[in-house]
mmCIF file of C-alpha atoms in Angstrom:
data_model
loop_
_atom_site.group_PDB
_atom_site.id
_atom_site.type_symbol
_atom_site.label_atom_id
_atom_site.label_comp_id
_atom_site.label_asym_id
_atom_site.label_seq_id
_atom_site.Cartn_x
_atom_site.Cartn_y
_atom_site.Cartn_z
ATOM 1 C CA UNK A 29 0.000 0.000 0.000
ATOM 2 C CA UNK A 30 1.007 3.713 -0.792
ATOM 3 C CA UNK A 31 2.054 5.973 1.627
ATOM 4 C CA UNK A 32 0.297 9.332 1.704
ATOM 5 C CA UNK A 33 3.609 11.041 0.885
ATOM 6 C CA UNK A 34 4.020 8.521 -2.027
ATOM 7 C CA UNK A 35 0.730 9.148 -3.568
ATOM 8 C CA UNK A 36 1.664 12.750 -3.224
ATOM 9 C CA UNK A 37 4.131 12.558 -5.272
ATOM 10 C CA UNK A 38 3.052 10.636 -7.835
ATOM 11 C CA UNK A 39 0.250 13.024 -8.363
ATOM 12 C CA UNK A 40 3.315 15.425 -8.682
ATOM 13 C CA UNK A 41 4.939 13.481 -11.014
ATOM 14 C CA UNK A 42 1.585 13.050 -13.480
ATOM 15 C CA UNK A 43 1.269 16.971 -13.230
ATOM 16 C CA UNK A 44 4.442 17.766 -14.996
ATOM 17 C CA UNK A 45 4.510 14.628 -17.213
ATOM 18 C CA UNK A 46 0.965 16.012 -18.710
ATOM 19 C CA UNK A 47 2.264 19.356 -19.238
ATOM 20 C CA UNK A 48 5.037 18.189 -20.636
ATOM 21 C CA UNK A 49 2.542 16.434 -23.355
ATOM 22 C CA UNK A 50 0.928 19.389 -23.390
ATOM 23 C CA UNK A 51 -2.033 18.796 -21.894
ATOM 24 C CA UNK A 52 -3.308 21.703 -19.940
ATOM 25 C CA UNK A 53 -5.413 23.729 -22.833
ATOM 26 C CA UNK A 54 -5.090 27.395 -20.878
ATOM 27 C CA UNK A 55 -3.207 27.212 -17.431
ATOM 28 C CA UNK A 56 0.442 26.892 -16.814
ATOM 29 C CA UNK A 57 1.360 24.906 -14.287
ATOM 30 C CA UNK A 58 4.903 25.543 -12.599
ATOM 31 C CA UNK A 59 6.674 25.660 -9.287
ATOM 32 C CA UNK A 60 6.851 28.929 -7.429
ATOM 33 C CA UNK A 61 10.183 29.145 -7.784
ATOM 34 C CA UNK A 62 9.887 28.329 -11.715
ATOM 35 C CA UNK A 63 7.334 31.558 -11.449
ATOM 36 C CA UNK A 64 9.890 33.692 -9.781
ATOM 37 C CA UNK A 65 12.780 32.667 -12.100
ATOM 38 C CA UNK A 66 10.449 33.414 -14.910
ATOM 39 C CA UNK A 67 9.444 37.226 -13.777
ATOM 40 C CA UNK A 68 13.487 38.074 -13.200
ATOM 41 C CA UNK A 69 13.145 37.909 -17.205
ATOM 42 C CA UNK A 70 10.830 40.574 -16.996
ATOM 43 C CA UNK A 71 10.484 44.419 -16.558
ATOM 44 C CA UNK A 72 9.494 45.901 -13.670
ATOM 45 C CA UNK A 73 6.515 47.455 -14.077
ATOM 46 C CA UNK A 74 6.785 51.600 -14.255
ATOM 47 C CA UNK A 75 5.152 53.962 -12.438
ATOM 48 C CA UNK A 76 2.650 56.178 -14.931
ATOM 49 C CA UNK A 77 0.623 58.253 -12.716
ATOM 50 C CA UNK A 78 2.685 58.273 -9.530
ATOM 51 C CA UNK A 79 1.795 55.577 -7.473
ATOM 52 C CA UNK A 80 -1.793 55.428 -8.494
ATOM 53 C CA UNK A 81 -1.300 53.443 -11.568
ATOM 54 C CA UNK A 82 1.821 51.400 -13.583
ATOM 55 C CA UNK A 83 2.309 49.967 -16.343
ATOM 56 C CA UNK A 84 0.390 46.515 -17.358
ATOM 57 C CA UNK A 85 -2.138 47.387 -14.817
ATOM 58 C CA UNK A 86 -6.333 47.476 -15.249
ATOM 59 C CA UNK A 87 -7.349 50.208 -12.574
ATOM 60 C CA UNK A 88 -10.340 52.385 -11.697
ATOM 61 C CA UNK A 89 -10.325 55.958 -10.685
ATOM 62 C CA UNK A 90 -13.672 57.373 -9.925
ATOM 63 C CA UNK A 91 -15.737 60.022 -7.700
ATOM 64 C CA UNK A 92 -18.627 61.730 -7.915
ATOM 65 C CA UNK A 93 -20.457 63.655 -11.050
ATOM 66 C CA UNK A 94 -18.489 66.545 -11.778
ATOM 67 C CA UNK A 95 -15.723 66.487 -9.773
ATOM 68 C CA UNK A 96 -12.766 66.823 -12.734
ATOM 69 C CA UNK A 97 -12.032 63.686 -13.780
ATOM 70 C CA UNK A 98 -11.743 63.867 -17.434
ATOM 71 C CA UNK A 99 -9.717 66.775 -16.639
ATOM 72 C CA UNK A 100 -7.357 65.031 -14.235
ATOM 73 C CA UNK A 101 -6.905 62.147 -16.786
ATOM 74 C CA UNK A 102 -6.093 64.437 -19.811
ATOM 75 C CA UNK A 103 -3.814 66.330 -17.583
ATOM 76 C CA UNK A 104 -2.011 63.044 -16.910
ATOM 77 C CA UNK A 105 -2.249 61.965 -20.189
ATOM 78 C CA UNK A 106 -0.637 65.237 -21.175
ATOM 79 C CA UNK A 107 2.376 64.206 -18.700
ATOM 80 C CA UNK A 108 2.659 60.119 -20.196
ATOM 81 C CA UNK A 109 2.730 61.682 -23.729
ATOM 82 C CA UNK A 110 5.335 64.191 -23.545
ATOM 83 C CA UNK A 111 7.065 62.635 -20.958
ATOM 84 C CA UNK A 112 7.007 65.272 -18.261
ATOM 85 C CA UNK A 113 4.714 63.446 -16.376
ATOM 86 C CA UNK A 114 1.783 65.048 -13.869
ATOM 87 C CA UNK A 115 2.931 67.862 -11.344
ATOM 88 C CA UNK A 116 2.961 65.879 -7.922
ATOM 89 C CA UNK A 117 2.676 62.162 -9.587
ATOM 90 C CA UNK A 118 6.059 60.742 -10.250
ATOM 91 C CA UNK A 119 6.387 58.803 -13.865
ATOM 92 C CA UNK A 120 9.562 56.551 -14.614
ATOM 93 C CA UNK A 121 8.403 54.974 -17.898
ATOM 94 C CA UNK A 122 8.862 56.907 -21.302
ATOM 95 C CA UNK A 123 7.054 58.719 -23.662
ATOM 96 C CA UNK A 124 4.631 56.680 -25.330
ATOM 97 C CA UNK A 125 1.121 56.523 -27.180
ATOM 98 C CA UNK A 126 -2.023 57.054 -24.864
ATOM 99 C CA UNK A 127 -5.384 55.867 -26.823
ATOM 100 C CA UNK A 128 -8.235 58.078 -24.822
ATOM 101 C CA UNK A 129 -12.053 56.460 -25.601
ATOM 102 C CA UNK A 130 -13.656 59.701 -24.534
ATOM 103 C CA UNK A 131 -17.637 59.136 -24.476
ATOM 104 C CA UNK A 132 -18.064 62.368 -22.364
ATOM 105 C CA UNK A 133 -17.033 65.589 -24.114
ATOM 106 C CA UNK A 134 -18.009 66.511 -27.533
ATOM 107 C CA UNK A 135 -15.285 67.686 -30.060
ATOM 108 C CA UNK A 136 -16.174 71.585 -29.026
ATOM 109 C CA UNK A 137 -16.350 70.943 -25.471
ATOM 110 C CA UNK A 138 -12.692 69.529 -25.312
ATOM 111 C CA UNK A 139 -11.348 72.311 -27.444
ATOM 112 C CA UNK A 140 -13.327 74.882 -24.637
ATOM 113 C CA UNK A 141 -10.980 73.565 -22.095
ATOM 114 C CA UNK A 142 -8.158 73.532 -23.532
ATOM 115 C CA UNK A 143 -8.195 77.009 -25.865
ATOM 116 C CA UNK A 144 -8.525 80.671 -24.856
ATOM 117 C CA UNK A 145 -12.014 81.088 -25.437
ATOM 118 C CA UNK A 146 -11.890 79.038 -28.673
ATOM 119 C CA UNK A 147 -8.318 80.712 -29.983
ATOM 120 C CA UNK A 148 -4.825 79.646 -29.150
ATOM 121 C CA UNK A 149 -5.071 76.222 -28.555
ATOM 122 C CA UNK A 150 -3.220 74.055 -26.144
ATOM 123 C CA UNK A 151 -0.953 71.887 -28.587
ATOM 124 C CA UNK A 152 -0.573 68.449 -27.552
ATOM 125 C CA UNK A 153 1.652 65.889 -28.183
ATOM 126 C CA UNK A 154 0.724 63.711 -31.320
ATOM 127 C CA UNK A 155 1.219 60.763 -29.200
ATOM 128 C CA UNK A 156 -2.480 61.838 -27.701
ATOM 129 C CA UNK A 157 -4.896 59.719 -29.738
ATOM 130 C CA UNK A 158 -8.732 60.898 -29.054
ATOM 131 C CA UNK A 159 -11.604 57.854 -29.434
ATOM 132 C CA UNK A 160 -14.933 59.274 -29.642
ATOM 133 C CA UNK A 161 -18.138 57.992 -31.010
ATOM 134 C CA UNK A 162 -19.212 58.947 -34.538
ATOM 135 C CA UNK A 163 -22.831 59.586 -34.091
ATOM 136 C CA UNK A 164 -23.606 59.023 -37.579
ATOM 137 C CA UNK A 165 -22.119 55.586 -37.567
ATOM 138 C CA UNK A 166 -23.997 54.601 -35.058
ATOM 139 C CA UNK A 167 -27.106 52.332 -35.505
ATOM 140 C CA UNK A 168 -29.664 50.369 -33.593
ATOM 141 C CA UNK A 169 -28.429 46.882 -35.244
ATOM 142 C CA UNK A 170 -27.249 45.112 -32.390
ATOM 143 C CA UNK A 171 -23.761 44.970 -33.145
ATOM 144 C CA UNK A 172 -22.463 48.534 -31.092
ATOM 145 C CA UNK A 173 -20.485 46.027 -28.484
ATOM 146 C CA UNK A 174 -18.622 44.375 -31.641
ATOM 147 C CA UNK A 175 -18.264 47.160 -33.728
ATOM 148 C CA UNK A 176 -16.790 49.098 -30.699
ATOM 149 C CA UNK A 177 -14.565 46.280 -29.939
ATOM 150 C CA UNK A 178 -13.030 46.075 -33.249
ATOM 151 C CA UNK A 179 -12.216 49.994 -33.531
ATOM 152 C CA UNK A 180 -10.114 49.920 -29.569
ATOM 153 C CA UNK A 181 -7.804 46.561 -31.513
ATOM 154 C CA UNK A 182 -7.480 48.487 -35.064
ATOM 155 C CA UNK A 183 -6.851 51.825 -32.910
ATOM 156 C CA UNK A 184 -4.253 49.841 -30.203
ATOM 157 C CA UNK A 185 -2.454 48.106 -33.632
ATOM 158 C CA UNK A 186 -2.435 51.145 -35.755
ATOM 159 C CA UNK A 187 -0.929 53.801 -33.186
ATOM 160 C CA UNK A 188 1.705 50.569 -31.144
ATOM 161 C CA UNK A 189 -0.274 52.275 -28.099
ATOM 162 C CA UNK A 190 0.124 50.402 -24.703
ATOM 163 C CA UNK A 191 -2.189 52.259 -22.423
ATOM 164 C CA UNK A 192 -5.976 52.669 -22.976
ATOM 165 C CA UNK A 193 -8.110 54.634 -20.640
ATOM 166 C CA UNK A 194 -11.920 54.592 -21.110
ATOM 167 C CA UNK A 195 -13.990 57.504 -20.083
ATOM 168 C CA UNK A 196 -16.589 56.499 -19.175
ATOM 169 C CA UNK A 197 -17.855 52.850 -17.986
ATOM 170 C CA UNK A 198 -21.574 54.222 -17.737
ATOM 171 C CA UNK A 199 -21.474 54.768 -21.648
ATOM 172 C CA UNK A 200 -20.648 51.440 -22.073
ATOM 173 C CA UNK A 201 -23.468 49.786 -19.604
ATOM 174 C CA UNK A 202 -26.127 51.887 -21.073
ATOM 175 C CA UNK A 203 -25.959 52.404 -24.661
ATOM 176 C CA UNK A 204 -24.528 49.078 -25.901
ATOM 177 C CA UNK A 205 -27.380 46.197 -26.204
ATOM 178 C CA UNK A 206 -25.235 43.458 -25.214
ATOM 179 C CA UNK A 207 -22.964 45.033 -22.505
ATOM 180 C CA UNK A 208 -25.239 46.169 -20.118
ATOM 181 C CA UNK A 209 -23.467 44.411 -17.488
ATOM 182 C CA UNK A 210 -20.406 46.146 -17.219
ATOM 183 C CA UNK A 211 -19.113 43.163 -16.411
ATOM 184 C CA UNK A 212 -18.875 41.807 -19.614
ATOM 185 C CA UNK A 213 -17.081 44.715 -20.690
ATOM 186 C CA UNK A 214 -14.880 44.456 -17.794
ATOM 187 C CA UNK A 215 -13.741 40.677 -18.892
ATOM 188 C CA UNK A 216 -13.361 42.075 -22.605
ATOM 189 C CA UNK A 217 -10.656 44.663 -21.141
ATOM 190 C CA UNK A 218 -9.206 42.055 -18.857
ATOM 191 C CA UNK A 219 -8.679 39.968 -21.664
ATOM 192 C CA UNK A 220 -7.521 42.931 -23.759
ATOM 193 C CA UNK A 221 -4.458 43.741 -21.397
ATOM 194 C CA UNK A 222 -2.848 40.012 -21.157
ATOM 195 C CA UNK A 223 -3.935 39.499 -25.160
ATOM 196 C CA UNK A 224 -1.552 43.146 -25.984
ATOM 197 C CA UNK A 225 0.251 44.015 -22.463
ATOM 198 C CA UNK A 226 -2.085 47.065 -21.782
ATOM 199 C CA UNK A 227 -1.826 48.759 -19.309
ATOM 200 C CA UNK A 228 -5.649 50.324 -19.048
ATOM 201 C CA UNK A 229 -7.917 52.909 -16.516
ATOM 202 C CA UNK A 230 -11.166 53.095 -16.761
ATOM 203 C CA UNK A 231 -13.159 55.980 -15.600
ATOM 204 C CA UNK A 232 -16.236 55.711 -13.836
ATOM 205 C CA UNK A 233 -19.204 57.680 -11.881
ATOM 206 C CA UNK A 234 -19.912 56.815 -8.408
ATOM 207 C CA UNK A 235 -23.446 56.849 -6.590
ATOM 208 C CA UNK A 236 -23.286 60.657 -4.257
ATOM 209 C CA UNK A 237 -21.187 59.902 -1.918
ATOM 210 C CA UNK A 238 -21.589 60.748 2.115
ATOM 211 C CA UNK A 239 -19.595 64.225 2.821
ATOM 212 C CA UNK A 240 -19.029 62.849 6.018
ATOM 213 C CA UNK A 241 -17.804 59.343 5.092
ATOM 214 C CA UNK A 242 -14.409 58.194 3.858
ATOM 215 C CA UNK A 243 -14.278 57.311 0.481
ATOM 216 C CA UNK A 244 -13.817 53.368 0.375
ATOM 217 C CA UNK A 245 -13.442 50.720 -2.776
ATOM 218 C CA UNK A 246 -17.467 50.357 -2.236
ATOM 219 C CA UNK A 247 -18.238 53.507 -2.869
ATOM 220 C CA UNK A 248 -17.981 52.930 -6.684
ATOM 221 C CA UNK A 249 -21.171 51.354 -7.811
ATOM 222 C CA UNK A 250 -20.950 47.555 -8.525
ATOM 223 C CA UNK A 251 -17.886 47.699 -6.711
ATOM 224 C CA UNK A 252 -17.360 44.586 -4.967
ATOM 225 C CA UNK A 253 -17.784 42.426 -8.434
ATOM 226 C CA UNK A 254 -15.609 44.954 -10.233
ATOM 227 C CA UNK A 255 -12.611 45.320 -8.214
ATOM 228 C CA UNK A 256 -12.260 42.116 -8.580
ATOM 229 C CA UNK A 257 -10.922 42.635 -11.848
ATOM 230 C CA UNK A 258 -8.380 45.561 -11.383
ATOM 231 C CA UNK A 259 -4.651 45.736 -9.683
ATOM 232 C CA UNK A 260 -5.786 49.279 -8.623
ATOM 233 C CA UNK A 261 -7.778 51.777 -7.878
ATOM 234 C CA UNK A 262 -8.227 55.210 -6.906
ATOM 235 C CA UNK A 263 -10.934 58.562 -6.522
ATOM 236 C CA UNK A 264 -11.411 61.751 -6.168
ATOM 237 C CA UNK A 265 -14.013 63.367 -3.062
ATOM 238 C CA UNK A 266 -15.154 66.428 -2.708
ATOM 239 C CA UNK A 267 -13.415 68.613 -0.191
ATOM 240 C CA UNK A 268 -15.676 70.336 2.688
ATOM 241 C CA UNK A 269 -12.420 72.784 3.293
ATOM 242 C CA UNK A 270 -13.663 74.585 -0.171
ATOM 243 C CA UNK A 271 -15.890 73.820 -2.717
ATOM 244 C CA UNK A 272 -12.695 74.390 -5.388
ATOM 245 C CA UNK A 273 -10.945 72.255 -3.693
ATOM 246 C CA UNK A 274 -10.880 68.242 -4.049
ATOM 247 C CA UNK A 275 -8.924 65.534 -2.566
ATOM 248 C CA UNK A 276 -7.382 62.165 -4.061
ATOM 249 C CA UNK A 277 -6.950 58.495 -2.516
ATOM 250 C CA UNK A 278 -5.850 55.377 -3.310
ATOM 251 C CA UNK A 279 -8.484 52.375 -2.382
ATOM 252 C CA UNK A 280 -6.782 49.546 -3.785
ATOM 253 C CA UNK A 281 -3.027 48.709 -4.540
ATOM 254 C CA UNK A 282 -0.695 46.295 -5.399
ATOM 255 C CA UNK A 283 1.704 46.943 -6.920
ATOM 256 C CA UNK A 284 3.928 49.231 -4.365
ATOM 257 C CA UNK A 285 2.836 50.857 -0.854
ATOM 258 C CA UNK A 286 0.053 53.132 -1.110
ATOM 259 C CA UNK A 287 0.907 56.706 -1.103
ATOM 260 C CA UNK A 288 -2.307 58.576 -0.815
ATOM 261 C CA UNK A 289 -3.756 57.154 2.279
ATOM 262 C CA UNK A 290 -6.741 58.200 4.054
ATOM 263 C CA UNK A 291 -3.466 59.594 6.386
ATOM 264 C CA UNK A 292 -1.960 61.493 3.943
ATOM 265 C CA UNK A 293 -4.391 62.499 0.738
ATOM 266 C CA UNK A 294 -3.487 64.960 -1.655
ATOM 267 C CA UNK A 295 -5.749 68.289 -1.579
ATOM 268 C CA UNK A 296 -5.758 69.820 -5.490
ATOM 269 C CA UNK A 297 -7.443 72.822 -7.490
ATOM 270 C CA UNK A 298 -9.007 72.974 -11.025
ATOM 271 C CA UNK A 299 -7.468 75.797 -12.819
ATOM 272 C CA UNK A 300 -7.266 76.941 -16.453
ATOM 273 C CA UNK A 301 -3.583 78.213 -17.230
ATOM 274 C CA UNK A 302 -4.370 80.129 -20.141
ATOM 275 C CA UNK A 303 -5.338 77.333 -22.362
ATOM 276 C CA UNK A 304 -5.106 74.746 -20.122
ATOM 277 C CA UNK A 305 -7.673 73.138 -17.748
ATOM 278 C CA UNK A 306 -6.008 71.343 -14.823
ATOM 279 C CA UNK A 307 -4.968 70.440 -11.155
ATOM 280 C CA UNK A 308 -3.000 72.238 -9.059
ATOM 281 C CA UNK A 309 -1.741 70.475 -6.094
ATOM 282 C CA UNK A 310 -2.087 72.503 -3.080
ATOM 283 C CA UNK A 311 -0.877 70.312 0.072
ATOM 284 C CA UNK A 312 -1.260 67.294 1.512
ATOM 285 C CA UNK A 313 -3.218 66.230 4.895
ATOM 286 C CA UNK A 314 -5.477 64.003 6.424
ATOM 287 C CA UNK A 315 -8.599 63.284 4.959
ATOM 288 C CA UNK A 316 -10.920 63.767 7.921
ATOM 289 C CA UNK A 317 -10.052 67.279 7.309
ATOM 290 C CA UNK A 318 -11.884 67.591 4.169
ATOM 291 C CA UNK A 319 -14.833 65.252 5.164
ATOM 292 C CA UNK A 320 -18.118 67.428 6.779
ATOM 293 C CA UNK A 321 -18.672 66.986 10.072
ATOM 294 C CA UNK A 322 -21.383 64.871 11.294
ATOM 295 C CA UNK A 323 -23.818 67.266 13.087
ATOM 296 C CA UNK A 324 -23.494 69.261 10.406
ATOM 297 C CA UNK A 325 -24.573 66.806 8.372
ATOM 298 C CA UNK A 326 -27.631 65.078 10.192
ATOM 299 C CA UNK A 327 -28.603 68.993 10.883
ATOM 300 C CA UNK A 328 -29.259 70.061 7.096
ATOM 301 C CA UNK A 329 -30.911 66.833 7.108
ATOM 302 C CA UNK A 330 -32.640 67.861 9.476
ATOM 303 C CA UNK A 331 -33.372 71.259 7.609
ATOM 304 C CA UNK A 332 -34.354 69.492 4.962
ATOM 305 C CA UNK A 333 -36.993 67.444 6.653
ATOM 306 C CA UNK A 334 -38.705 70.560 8.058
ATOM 307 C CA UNK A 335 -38.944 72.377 4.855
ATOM 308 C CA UNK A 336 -40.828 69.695 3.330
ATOM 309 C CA UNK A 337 -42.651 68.845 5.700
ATOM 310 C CA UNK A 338 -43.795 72.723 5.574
ATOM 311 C CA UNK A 339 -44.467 72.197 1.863
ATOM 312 C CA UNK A 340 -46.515 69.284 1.599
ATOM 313 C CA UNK A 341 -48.470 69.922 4.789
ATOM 314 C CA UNK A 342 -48.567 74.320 4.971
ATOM 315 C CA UNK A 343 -51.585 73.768 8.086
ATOM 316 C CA UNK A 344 -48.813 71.929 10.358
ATOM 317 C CA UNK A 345 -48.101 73.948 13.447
ATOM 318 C CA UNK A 346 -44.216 74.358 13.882
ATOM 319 C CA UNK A 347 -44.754 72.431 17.267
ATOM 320 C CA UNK A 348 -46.785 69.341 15.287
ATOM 321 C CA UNK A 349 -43.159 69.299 12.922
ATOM 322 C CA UNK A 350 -41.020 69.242 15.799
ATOM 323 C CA UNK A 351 -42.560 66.464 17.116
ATOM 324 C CA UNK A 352 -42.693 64.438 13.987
ATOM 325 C CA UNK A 353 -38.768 65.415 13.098
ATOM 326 C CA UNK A 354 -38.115 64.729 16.531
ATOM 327 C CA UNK A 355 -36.704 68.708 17.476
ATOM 328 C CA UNK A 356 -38.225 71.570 19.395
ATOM 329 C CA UNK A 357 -40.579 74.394 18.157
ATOM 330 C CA UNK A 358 -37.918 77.114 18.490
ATOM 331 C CA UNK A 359 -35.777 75.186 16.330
ATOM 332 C CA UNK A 360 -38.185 74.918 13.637
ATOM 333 C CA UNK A 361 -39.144 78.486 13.624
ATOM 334 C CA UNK A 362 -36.027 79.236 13.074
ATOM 335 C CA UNK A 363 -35.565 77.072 10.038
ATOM 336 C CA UNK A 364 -38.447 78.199 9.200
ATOM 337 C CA UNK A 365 -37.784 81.861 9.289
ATOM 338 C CA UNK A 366 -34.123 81.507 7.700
ATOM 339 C CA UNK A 367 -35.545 79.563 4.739
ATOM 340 C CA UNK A 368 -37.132 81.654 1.644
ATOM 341 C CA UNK A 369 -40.090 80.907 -0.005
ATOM 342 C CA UNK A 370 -38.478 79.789 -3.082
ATOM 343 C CA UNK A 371 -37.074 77.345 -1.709
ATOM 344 C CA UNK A 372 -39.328 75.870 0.223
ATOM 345 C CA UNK A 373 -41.738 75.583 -2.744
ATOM 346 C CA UNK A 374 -39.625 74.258 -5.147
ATOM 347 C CA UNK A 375 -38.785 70.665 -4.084
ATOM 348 C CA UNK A 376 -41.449 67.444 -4.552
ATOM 349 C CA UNK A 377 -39.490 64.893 -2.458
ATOM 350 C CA UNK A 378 -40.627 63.374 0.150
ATOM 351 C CA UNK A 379 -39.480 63.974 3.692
ATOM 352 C CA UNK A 380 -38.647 60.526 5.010
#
């Protein structure tokens, strides 16, 4: 009879004799140390937008609607193609080809930002390749996901580009028939990268997030299915220290130590330098200081609450609203009192 160590090893033994033969159809089956001798082979991955993302990497960087990050992402793109990389994010690999699938700016909107009211506009380096939708080649014939999948391989082929950023996901899960799970999409990409050696970001919108909350990986919708798919990730919150201001931080790295850490986020500014719309880093801090404090928060709740209530139900004595919001009277005459008519007329949501 076989020992348990014996049978061990011939199971060991059939492993590499099948791969040998050539057996295994998709997976590669090695020691660990066979892995390790294999990577010394190969380049270390560079860093392209500071620590936030490196080459051969699939990563996310999202926030909220309207918070600048097309602009951030040109800005860095800017910095990857001309080689100067992004004020305040550190880039060791070269100049190279970007490919940009921008589904959020139309072609005058993109020349706003980055002109003088329409005139002298921002040159940029002719490694900068633009994707956007032709309108009039689109059609309701079922074949959008294909067609669009085709154009990113000619487009990654014809320009020897290695990094593809997609802005944004949402366009993706709502006008193409057969991707409406972004998670289809999301395997596509996947595949993408290992098929070519991409190195790809992919924009994306987040539900509103809490002012008071830290911004965590599952604050991006379908986040816990997604990041399963990415090396990193990384977002932009808004800043309760100034509503110019907005703050960055990682949420998911691997590989190097995270830099921006809910200990040590970086605080920027969106300005426009003449012709150019972009960030402006302005220091670095914790991010509790930018978050809105809680009272602060459950009071214009609380505001909130009162003013409809007002609205929908004008015969409510201000002591018959206290007790349903669960204040006094004196506070809700003075809500009352601070609050214009405009404003309390002009919202049909419901209180609770």
């Amino acid at each position: 009879m076989m020992t348990a160590e014996a049978r061990l090893q011939q199971a060991r033994e059939e492993v590499v004799a099948q791969a040998a033969a050539g057996k295994y159809k998709l997976l590669q089956c090695e020691t660990a140390n066979e892995t390790i001798k294999r990577a010394e082979s190969q380049e270390i991955p560079k860093k392209l937008i500071g620590a936030c993302f490196h080459e051969k990497e699939v990563g996310f960087f999202f926030s909220d609607t309207g918070l600048g990050k097309s602009i951030f992402i040109v800005q860095a793109i800017d910095g990857i193609t001309t080689g100067r990389g992004m004020q305040g994010f550190e880039m060791e690999a070269k100049a190279q080809p970007v490919l940009l699938l921008d589904f959020e700016l139309s072609d005058k909107q993109f020349q706003n930002r980055y002109s003088e009211n329409y005139q002298n506009n921002y040159q940029f380096s002719d490694r900068f390749f633009r994707l956007h939708v032709d309108r009039d080649k689109v059609a309701d014939d079922g074949e959008i996901e294909t067609k669009l999948k085709e154009d990113i391989e000619t487009a990654i082929t014809d320009k020897g580009a290695k990094i593809v950023i997609v802005d944004n996901i949402t366009w993706i899960k709502t006008e193409t028939e057969k991707a409406k799970d972004a998670l289809l999409f999301m395997k596509y990409l996947k595949r993408l990268q290992m098929v070519h050696g991409l190195s790809i970001l992919i924009l994306a919108h987040t539900p509103k997030i809490a002012e008071s909350t830290p911004i965590s990986v599952n604050d991006m919708a379908g986040s816990k299915q997604l990041m399963n798919f990415v090396d990193c990730a990384f977002a932009l919150g808004r800043s309760h220290k100034g509503s110019e201001l907005r703050y960055l931080k990682q949420v998911k790295v691997r590989a190097c130590e995270a830099v921006f850490t809910t200990n040590n986020v970086v605080s920027m500014k969106i300005e426009k330098d003449r012709n150019f719309t972009g960030f402006r880093i302005v220091d670095y801090g914790k991010e509790y200081e930018h978050l809105k404090p809680l009272k602060e928060v459950e009071n214009e709740i609380q505001i909130d609450k009162i003013a409809a209530l007002k609205r929908l139900n004008p015969e409510l004595s201000n002591r018959e609203i206290a007790r349903k919001i669960g204040t006094n009277h004196t506070k809700v005459k003075r809500v009352l009192d601070s609050l214009d008519t405009q404003k309390i007329g002009g919202d049909d949501e419901q209180p609770f």
